[in-house]
Coordinates of C-alpha atoms in Angstrom, one line a residue:
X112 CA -73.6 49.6 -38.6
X113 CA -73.8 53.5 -38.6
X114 CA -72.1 55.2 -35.9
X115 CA -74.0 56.9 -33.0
X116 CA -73.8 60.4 -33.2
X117 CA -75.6 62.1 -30.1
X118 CA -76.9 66.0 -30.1
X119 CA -75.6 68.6 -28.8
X120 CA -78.4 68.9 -26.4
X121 CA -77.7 65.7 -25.3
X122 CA -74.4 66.2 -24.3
X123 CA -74.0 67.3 -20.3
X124 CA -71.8 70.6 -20.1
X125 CA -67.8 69.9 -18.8
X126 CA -67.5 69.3 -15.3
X127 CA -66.5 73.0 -13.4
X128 CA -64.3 73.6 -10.0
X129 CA -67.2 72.7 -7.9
X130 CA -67.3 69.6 -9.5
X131 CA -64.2 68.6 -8.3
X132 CA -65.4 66.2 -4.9
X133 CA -68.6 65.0 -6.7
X134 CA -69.1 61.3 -6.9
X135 CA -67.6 60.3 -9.7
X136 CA -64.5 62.1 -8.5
X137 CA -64.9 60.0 -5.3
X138 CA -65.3 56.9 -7.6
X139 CA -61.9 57.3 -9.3
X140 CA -59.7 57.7 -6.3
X141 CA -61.1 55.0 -4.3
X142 CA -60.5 52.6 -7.2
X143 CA -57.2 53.5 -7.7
X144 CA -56.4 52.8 -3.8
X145 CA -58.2 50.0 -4.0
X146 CA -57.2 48.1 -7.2
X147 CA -53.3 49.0 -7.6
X148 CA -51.5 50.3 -10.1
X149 CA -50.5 49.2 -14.0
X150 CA -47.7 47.6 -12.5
X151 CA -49.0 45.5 -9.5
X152 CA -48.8 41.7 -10.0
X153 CA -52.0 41.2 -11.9
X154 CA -50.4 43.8 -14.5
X155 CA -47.0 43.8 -14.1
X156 CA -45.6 41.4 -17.0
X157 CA -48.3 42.8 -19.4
X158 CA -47.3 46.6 -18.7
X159 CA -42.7 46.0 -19.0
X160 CA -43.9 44.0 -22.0
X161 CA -46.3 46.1 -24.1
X162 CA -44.2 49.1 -23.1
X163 CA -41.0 47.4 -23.8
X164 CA -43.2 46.8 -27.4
X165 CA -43.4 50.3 -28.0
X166 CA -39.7 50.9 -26.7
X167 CA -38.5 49.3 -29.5
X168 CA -40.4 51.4 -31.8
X169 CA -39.1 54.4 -30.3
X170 CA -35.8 53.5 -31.2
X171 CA -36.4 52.4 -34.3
X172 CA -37.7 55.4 -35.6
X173 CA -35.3 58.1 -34.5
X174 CA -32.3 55.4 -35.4
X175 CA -33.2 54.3 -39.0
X176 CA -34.0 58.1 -39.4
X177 CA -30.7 59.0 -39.1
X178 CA -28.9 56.1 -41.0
X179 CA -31.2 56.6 -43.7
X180 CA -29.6 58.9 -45.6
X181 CA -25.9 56.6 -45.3
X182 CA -27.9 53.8 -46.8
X183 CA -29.6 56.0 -49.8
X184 CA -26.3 56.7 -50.5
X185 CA -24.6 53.6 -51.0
X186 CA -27.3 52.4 -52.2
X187 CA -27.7 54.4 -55.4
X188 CA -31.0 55.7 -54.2
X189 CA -31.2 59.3 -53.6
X190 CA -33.9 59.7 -55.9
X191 CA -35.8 56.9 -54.5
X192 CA -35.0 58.6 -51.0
X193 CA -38.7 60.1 -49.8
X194 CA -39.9 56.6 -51.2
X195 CA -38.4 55.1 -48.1
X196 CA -40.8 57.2 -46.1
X197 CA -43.9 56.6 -47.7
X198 CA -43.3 52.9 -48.3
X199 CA -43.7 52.6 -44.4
X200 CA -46.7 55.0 -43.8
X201 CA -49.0 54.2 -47.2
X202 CA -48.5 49.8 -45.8
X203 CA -48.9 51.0 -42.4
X204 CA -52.6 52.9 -43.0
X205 CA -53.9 49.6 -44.7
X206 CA -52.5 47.5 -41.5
X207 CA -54.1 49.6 -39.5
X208 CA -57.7 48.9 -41.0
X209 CA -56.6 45.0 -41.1
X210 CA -55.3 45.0 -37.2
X211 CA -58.6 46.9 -36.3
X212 CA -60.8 43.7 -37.6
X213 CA -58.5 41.2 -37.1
X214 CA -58.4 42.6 -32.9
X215 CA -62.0 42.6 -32.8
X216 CA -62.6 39.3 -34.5
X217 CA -59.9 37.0 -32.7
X218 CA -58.2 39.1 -29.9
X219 CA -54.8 41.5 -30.5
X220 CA -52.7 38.2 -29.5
X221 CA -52.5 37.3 -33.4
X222 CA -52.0 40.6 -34.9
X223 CA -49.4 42.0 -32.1
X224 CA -47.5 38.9 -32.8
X225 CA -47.9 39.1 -36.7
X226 CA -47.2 42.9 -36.5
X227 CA -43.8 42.5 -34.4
X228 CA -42.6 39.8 -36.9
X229 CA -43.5 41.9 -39.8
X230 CA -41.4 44.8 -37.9
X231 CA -38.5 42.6 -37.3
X232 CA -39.0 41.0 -41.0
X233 CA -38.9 44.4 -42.8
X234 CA -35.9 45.3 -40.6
X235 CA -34.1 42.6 -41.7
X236 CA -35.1 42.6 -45.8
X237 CA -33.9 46.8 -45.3
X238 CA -30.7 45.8 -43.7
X239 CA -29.5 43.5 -46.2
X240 CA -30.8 45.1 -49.2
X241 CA -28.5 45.3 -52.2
X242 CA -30.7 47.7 -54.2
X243 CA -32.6 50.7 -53.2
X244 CA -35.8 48.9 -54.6
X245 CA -35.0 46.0 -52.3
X246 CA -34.7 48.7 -49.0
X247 CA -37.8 50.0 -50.0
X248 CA -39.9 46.8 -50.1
X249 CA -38.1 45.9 -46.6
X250 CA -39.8 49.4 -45.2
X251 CA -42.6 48.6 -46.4
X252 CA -43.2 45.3 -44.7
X253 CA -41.9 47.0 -42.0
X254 CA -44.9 49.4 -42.2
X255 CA -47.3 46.4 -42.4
X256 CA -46.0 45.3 -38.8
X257 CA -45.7 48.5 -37.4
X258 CA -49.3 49.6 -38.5
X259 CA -50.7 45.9 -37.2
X260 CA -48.7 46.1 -33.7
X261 CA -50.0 50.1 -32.7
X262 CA -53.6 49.3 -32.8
X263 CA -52.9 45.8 -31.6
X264 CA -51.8 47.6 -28.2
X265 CA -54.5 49.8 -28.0
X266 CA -56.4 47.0 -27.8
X267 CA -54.8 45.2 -25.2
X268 CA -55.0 48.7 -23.3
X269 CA -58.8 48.4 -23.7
X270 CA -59.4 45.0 -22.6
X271 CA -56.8 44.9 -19.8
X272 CA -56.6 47.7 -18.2
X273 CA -59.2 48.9 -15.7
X274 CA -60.4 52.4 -17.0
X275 CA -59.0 54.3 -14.4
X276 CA -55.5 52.5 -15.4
X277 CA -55.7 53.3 -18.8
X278 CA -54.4 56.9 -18.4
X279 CA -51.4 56.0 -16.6
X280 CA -50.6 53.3 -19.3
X281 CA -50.6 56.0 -22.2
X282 CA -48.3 58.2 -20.1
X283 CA -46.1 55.2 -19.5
X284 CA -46.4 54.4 -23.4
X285 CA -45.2 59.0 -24.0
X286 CA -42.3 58.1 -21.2
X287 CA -40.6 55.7 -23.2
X288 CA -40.0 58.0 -26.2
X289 CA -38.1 60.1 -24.1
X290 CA -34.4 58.2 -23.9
X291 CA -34.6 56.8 -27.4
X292 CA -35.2 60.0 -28.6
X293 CA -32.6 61.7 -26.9
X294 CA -29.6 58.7 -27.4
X295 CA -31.4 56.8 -30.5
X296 CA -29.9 59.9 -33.0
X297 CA -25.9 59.5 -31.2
X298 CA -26.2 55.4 -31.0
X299 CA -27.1 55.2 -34.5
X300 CA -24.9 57.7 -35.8
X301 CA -22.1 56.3 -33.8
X302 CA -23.0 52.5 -35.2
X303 CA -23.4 54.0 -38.3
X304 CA -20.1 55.3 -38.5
X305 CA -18.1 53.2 -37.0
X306 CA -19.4 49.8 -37.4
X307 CA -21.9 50.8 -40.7
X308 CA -25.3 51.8 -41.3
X309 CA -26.5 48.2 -42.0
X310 CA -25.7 47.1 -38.3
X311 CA -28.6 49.7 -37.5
X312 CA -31.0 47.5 -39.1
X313 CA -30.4 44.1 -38.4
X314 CA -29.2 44.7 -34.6
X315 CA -32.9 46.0 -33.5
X316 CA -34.7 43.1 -34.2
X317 CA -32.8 41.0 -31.9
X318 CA -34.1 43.4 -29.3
X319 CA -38.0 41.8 -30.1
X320 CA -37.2 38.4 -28.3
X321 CA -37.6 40.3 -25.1
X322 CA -41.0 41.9 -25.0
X323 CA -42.6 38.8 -26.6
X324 CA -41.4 35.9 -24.3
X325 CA -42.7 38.5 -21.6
X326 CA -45.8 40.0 -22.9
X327 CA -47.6 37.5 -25.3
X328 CA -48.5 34.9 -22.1
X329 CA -49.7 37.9 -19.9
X330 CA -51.5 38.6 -22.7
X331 CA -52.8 35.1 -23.2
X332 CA -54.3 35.3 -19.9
X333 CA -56.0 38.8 -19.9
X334 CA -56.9 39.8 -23.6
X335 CA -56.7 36.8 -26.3
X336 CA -59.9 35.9 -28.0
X337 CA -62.8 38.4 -28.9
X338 CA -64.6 40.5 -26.8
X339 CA -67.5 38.7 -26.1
X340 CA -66.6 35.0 -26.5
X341 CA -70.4 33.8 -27.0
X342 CA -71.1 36.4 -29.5
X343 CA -70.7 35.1 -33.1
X344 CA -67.7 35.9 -35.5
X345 CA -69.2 37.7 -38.4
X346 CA -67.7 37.5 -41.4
X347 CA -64.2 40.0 -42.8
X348 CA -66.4 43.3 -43.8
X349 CA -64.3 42.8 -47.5
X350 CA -65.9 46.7 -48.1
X351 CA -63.4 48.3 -45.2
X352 CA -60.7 46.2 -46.3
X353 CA -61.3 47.9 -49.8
X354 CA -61.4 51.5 -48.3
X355 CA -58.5 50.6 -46.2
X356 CA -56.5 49.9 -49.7
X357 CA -57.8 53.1 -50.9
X358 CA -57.0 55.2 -48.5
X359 CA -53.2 53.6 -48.5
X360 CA -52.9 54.2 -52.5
X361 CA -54.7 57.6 -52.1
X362 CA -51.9 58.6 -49.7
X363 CA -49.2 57.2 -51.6
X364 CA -50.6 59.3 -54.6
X365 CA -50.7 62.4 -52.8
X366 CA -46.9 62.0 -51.7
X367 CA -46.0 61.6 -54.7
X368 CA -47.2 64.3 -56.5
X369 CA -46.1 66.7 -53.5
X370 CA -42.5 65.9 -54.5
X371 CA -42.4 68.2 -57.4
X372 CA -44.3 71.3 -57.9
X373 CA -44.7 70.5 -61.3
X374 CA -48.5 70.7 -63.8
X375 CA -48.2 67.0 -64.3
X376 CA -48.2 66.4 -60.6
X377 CA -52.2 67.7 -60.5
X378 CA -52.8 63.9 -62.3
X379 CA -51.7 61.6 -59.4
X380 CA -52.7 64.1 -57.1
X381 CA -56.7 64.1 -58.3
X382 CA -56.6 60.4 -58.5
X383 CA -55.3 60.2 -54.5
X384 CA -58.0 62.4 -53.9
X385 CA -60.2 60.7 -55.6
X386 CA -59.0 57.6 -53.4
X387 CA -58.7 59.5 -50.0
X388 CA -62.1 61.1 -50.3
X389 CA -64.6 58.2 -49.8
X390 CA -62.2 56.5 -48.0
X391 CA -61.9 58.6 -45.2
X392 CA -65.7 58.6 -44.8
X393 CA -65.8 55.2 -44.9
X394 CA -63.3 54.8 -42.3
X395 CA -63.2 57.4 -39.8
X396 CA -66.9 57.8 -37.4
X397 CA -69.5 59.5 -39.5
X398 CA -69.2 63.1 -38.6
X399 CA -65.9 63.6 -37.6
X400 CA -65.7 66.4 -40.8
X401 CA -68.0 68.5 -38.9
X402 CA -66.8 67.9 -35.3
X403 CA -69.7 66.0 -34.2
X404 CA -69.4 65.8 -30.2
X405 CA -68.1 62.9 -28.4
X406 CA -66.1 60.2 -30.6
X407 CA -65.9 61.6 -34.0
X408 CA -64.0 64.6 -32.3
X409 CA -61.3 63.0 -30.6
X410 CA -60.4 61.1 -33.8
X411 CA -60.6 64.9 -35.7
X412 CA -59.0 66.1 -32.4
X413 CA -55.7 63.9 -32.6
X414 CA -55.4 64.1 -36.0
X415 CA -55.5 68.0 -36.1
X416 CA -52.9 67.9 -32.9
X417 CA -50.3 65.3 -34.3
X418 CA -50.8 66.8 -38.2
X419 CA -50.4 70.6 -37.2
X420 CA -47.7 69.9 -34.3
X421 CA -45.4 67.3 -36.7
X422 CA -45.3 69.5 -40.4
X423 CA -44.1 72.5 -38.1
X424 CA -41.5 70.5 -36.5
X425 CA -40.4 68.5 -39.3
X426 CA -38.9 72.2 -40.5
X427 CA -37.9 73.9 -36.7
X428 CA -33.9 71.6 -37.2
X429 CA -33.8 73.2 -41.1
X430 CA -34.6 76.6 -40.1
X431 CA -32.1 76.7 -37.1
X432 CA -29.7 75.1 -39.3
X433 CA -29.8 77.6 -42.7
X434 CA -31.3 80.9 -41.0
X435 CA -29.1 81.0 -37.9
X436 CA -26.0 78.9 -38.4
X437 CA -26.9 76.5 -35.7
X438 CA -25.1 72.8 -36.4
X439 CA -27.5 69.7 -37.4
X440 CA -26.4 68.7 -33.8
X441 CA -27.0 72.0 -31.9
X442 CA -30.5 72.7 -34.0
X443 CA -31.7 68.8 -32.8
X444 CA -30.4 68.9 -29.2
X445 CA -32.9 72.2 -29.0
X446 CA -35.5 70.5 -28.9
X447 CA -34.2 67.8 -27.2
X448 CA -36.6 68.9 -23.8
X449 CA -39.5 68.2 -25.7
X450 CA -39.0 64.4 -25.1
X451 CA -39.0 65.8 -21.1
X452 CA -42.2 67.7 -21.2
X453 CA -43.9 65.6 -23.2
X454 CA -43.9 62.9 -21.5
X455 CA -44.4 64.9 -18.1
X456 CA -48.0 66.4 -20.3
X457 CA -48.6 62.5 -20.3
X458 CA -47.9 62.3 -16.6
X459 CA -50.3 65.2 -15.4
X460 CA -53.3 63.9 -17.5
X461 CA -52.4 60.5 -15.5
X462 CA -53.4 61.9 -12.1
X463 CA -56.7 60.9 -11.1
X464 CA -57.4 64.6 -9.8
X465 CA -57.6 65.7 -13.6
X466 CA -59.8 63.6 -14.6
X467 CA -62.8 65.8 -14.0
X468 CA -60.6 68.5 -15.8
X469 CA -59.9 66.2 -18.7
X470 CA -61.5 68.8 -21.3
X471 CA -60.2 71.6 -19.8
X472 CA -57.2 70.3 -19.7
X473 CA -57.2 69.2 -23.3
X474 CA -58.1 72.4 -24.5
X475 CA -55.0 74.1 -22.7
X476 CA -52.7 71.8 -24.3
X477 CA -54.1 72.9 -27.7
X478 CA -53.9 76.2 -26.9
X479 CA -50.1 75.8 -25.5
X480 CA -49.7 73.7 -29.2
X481 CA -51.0 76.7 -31.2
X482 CA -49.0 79.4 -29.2
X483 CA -45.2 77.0 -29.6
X484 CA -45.8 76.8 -33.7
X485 CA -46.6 80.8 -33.6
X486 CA -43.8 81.5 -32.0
X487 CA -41.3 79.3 -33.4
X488 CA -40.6 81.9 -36.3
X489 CA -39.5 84.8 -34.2
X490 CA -36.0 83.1 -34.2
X491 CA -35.8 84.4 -37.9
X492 CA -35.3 87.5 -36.1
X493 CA -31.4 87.6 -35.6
X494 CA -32.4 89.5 -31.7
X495 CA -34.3 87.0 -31.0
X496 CA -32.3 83.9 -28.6
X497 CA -32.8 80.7 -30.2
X498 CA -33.2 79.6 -26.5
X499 CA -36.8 81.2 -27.0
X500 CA -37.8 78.5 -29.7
X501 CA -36.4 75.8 -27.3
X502 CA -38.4 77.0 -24.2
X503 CA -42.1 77.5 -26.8
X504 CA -41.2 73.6 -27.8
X505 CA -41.1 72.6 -24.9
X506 CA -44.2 73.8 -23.8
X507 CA -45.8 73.0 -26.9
X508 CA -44.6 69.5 -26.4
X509 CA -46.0 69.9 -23.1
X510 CA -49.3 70.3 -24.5
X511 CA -49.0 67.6 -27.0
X512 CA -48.5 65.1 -24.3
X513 CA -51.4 66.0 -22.8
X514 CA -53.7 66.2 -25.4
X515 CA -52.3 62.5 -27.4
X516 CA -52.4 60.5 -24.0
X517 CA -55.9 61.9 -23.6
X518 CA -57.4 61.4 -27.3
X519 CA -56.6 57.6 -26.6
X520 CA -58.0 57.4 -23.7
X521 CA -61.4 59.4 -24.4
X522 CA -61.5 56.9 -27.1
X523 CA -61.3 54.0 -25.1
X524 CA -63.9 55.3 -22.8
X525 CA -66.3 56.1 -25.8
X526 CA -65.8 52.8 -27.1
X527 CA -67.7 50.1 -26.6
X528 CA -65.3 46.4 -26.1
X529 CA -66.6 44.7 -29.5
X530 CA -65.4 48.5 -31.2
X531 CA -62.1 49.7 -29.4
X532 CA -60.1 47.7 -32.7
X533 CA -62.3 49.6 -35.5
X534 CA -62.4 52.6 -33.2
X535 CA -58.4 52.9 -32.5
X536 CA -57.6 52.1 -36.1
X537 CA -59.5 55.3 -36.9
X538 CA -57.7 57.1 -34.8
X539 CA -54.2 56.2 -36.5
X540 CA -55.6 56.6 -39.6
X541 CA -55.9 59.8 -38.4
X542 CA -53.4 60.7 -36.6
X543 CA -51.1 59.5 -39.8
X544 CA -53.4 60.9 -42.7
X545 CA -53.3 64.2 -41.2
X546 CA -49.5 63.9 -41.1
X547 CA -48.9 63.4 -44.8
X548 CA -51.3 65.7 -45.8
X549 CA -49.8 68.8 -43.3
X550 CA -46.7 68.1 -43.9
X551 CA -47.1 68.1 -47.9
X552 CA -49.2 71.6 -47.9
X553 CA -46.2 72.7 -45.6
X554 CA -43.8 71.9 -48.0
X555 CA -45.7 72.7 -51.3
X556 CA -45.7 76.1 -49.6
X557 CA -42.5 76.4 -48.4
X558 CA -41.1 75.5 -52.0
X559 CA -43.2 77.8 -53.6
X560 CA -42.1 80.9 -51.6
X561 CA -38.4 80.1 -51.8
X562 CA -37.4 77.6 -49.8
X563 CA -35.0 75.5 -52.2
X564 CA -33.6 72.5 -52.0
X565 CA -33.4 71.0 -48.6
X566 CA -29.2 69.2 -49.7
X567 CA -28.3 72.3 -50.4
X568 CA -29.5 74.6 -48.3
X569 CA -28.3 71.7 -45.1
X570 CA -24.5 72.4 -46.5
X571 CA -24.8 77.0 -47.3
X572 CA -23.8 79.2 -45.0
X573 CA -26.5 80.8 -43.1
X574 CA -29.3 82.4 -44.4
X575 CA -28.3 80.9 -48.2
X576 CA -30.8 78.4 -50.1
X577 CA -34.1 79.4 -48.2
X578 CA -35.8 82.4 -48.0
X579 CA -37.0 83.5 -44.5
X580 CA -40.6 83.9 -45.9
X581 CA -41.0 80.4 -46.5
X582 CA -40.6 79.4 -43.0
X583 CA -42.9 81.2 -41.5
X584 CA -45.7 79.9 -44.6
X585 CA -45.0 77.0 -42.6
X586 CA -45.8 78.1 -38.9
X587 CA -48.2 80.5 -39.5
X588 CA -50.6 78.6 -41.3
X589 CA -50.1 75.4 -38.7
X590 CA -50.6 77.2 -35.5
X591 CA -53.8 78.3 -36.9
X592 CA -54.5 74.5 -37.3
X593 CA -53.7 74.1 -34.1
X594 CA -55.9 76.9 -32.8
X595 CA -58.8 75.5 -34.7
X596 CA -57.8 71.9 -32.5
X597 CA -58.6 74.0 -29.4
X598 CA -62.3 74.5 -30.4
X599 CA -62.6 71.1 -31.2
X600 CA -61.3 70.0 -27.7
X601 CA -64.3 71.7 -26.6
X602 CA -66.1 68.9 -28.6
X603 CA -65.1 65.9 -26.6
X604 CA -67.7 64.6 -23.9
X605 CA -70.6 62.2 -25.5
X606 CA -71.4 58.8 -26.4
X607 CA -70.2 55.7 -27.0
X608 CA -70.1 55.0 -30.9
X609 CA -67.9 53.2 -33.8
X610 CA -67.1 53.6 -37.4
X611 CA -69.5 53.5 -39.9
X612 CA -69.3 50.2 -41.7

C-alpha cells in the first residue's frame, strides 16, 4: 500500500488567535468534562500499568548506564565496551518493525507481554554474564524486548484512549522519567558499590511482576485482538521484515566504523549505507526525506528533535567535566532540571486549550531546542557561569517535552486504527536512527578537531585531553539541526496516511 501523501494546497493553514472558541475548540473541552480523565475507572488500571511499564524503563536506562562501566571492567571488556550500546539499539530497530506488525495483526497484548519478558530476560542473561560476549548477547535481547514493548504501548495509547486523552497519557508517559532520572544515577551507583554492579541487573526485573498483573487484563478488555476484528489477517509482509533486518545491520555497521577514524573504517561504513539507504525508504512514510506535510513530517520531525537534542547532550557532562573542572557529579546534577521542564513541556501540550495551538506550539519548542544547543558552548568561556548552560537546558528540555509528547500524538491522530502499529514503529525507527547517526557525526567531528580520548580526558585536570574547538563542532552544527526541525514543525497538519509497504 503506498502512503497518502496530500498537497500542499490541500492542507488548511494552522489555526490563528481567533480560532481559539471555534467549534472544534468547543468539541474538545466539552469531551473532556464529559468523559473523565486517563485515570477515571474505565482507565484507571490501564494508565498505573502502562505507565508503571515505562517506569521501569526509565530506571533501567539511567541505572545500567551507570554500572556499565563496573561491569566492562570486571568483565575484561573495555574494548567490547560501545558494543554494549549498540547490541541494544541495532536488536531494538528490528523489534520495532516486528512489534509494528505483530500489533496490527493480533493486538499489542502479545508483543507487550513478549517485549517485557525479553526485557526482563536480557536483564537477567547481562546480570549473570561471566564473559563480556555473554553481557553483550544479554543486551541485546534486552533490545529485542525493549524495541517490541515501546511501540506495543503506543498502540494501546491508540486503541484505548479517547483522542482527546491521548495527550495527557504522553505527558504522564515524559513525568515518569523525571524521578528515575534524577535517583536512578545515586541508587545504582550506591548498589553498585556497595552491594555490586550485578545486583543492578537482576534486582529490576523483579520490578516487572507489577505492571503486568495490573495492566495486561485492562488491556485484555480494551485493546487485545486487531483493529477491525471482521477484517481478515493478511499474511507477515516477509519484504518489511527484511528491510527491518537491514536497517538493524546497516546501523550496527555504521557504529562500528564510527569507532575509529581510521581508512579501513570507509568499508563497513559503505556497506551500512548501503543497508540503511533503501531501508529507510522502505520503512519510514514515502516522503518523509522531503518533509512532505502531514505524517511523513512528524516522523522526520521527531527524529530531527530527539537526534539533534541527544548527540549535543551526550557531550554537555564531558565538557563541564574537562573544560571547567566541574565533578562527574556536579556536571550531571546541572542538568538535573531538565527531567522538571521536560516533563512540565509534556504537561502544557496536555491542556485542551493548546490544542488549536498545537503547531505553534511545536514550532516554539524547536526553536527553544535550537537556541539551548547554541548556547550550550558559551560555558567554554571561563566568564561565562556554568549556571547559564543549566538554565538553556532547561529550557531546551522544555521544548523537547513539548514537541516529543506532541509528535506521538499528531501521529496517532494521522493514523488510521489498522496503521497506528506500522505508523509508531516508524516513528522509533526514527527517533533511534537519527540518534546513532547524530551522535556518530558528533563524535567523528569532535575526534577529528582534537577531542581525544574520552578515559583520559574524564581523569586530566581541566582543560587537558580536549580541545575547546571540538566542542563547539558539536553544538554548532546540532542546533542548526534543530533549527532546520523548526521549519519542519511548520509541516505538520494533513492526512491520515501509513508506511509504504
Amino acid at each position: 500500500m503506498s502512503a497518502l501523501e496530500p498537497s500542499d494546497t490541500d492542507v488548511a493553514p494552522s489555526p490563528g488567535p481567533l480560532a481559539a472558541r471555534d467549534a472544534d475548540t468547543v468539541d474538545i473541552l466539552d469531551t473532556v468534562e464529559s468523559k473523565g480523565s486517563v485515570l477515571d475507572p474505565a482507565h484507571r488500571a490501564l494508565s498505573i500499568g502502562i505507565v508503571s511499564v515505562v517506569l521501569l524503563i526509565a530506571f533501567e536506562a539511567t541505572a545500567v548506564g551507570t554500572a556499565m562501566p563496573v561491569a566492562a571492567r570486571e568483565l575484561n571488556g573495555i574494548p567490547l565496551y560501545a558494543f554494549a550500546f549498540s547490541a541494544y539499539f541495532t536488536t531494538s530497530l528490528f523489534a520495532m518493525v516486528l512489534a509494528g506488525q505483530w500489533s496490527d495483526r493480533s493486538g499489542p497484548l502479545a508483543p507487550l507481554t513478549a517485549g517485557i519478558s525479553a526485557f526482563a530476560g536480557g536483564l537477567l542473561l547481562s546480570g549473570t554474564a561471566g564473559a563480556m560476549w555473554m553481557f553483550i548477547l544479554g543486551r541485546a535481547v534486552q533490545g529485542l524486548g525493549g524495541g517490541l514493548v515501546i511501540v506495543a504501548l503506543y498502540v494501546i495509547v491508540g486503541r484505548a484512549y479517547a483522542e482527546h486523552l491521548r495527550p495527557a497519557i504522553m505527558a504522564a508517559f515524559a513525568a515518569s522519567w523525571v524521578v528515575p532520572s534524577v535517583v536512578g544515577p545515586l541508587a545504582a551507583g550506591t548498589i553498585t558499590e556497595h552491594l555490586g554492579w550485578r545486583w543492578v541487573f537482576v534486582g529490576i526485573p523483579a520490578l516487572v511482576v507489577f505492571p503486568l498483573a495490573l495492566a495486561l487484563p485492562a488491556i485484555r478488555r480494551t485493546a487485545s485482538g486487531p483493529a477491525d476484528p471482521t477484517a481478515p489477517v493478511g499474511p507477515w509482509d516477509r519484504r518489511r521484515i527484511l528491510l527491518a533486518l537491514g536497517i538493524s545491520a546497516g546501523a550496527a555497521l555504521l557504529q562500528y566504523a564510527g569507532q575509529e577514524l581510521r581508512w579501513l573504517s570507509l568499508v563497513p561504513a559503505a556497506a551500512g549505507a548501503a543497508l540503511l539507504v533503501p531501508a529507510v525508504r522502505g520503512l519510514l512514510p514515502q516522503g518523509t526525506y522531503r518533509a512532505a506535510r502531514g505524517l511523513p513530517s512528524v516522523v522526520l520531525l521527531r527524529g530531527i528533535a530527539a537526534g539533534a537534542f541527544i548527540a549535543a547532550e551526550s557531550f554537555v557532562p564531558l565538557m563541564l567535566v574537562t573544560q571547567r573542572g566541574l565533578s562527574p557529579t556536579l556536571a550531571g546534577l546541572s542538568l538535573a532540571a531538565g527531567g522538571l521542564t521536560w516533563a512540565l513541556g509534556s504537561w502544557i501540550q496536555a491542556r485542551p486549550w493548546t490544542e488549536p495551538y498545537r503547531e505553534r506550539l511545536v514550532v516554539l519548542g524547536m526553536v527553544l531546542v535550537a537556541l539551548a544547543i547554541a548556547a550550550a558552548p558559551t560555558v567554554l568561556i571561563t566568564a561565562v557561569p556554568v549556571w547559564v548552560l543549566a538554565v538553556a537546558w532547561g529550557l531546551g528540555c522544555l521544548g523537547m517535552g513539548a514537541v516529543i509528547a506532541s509528535t506521538s500524538v499528531l501521529l496517532m491522530k494521522l493514523s488510521a486504527p489498522e496503521e497506528v502499529g506500522a505508523n509508531s514503529a516508524a516513528l522509533q525507527i526514527s527517533d533511534g536512527l537519527s540518534n546513532v547517526l547524530l551522535l556518530a557525526a558528533g563524535g567523528a567531528a569532535f575526534a577529528a578537531l582534537g577531542g581525544g580520548a574520552v578515559g583520559h580526558a574524564v581523569t586530566s585536570s581541566v582543560g587537558s585531553g580536549s580541545h575547546p574547538g571540538a566542542f563547539a563542532a558539536v553544538f554548532l552544527p546540532m542546533a542548526g539541526v534543530a533549527a532546520v526541525g523548526a521549519w519542519v514543525a511548520t509541516r505538520l497538519h494533513g492526512e491520515k496516511g501509513q508506511v509504504r509497504a
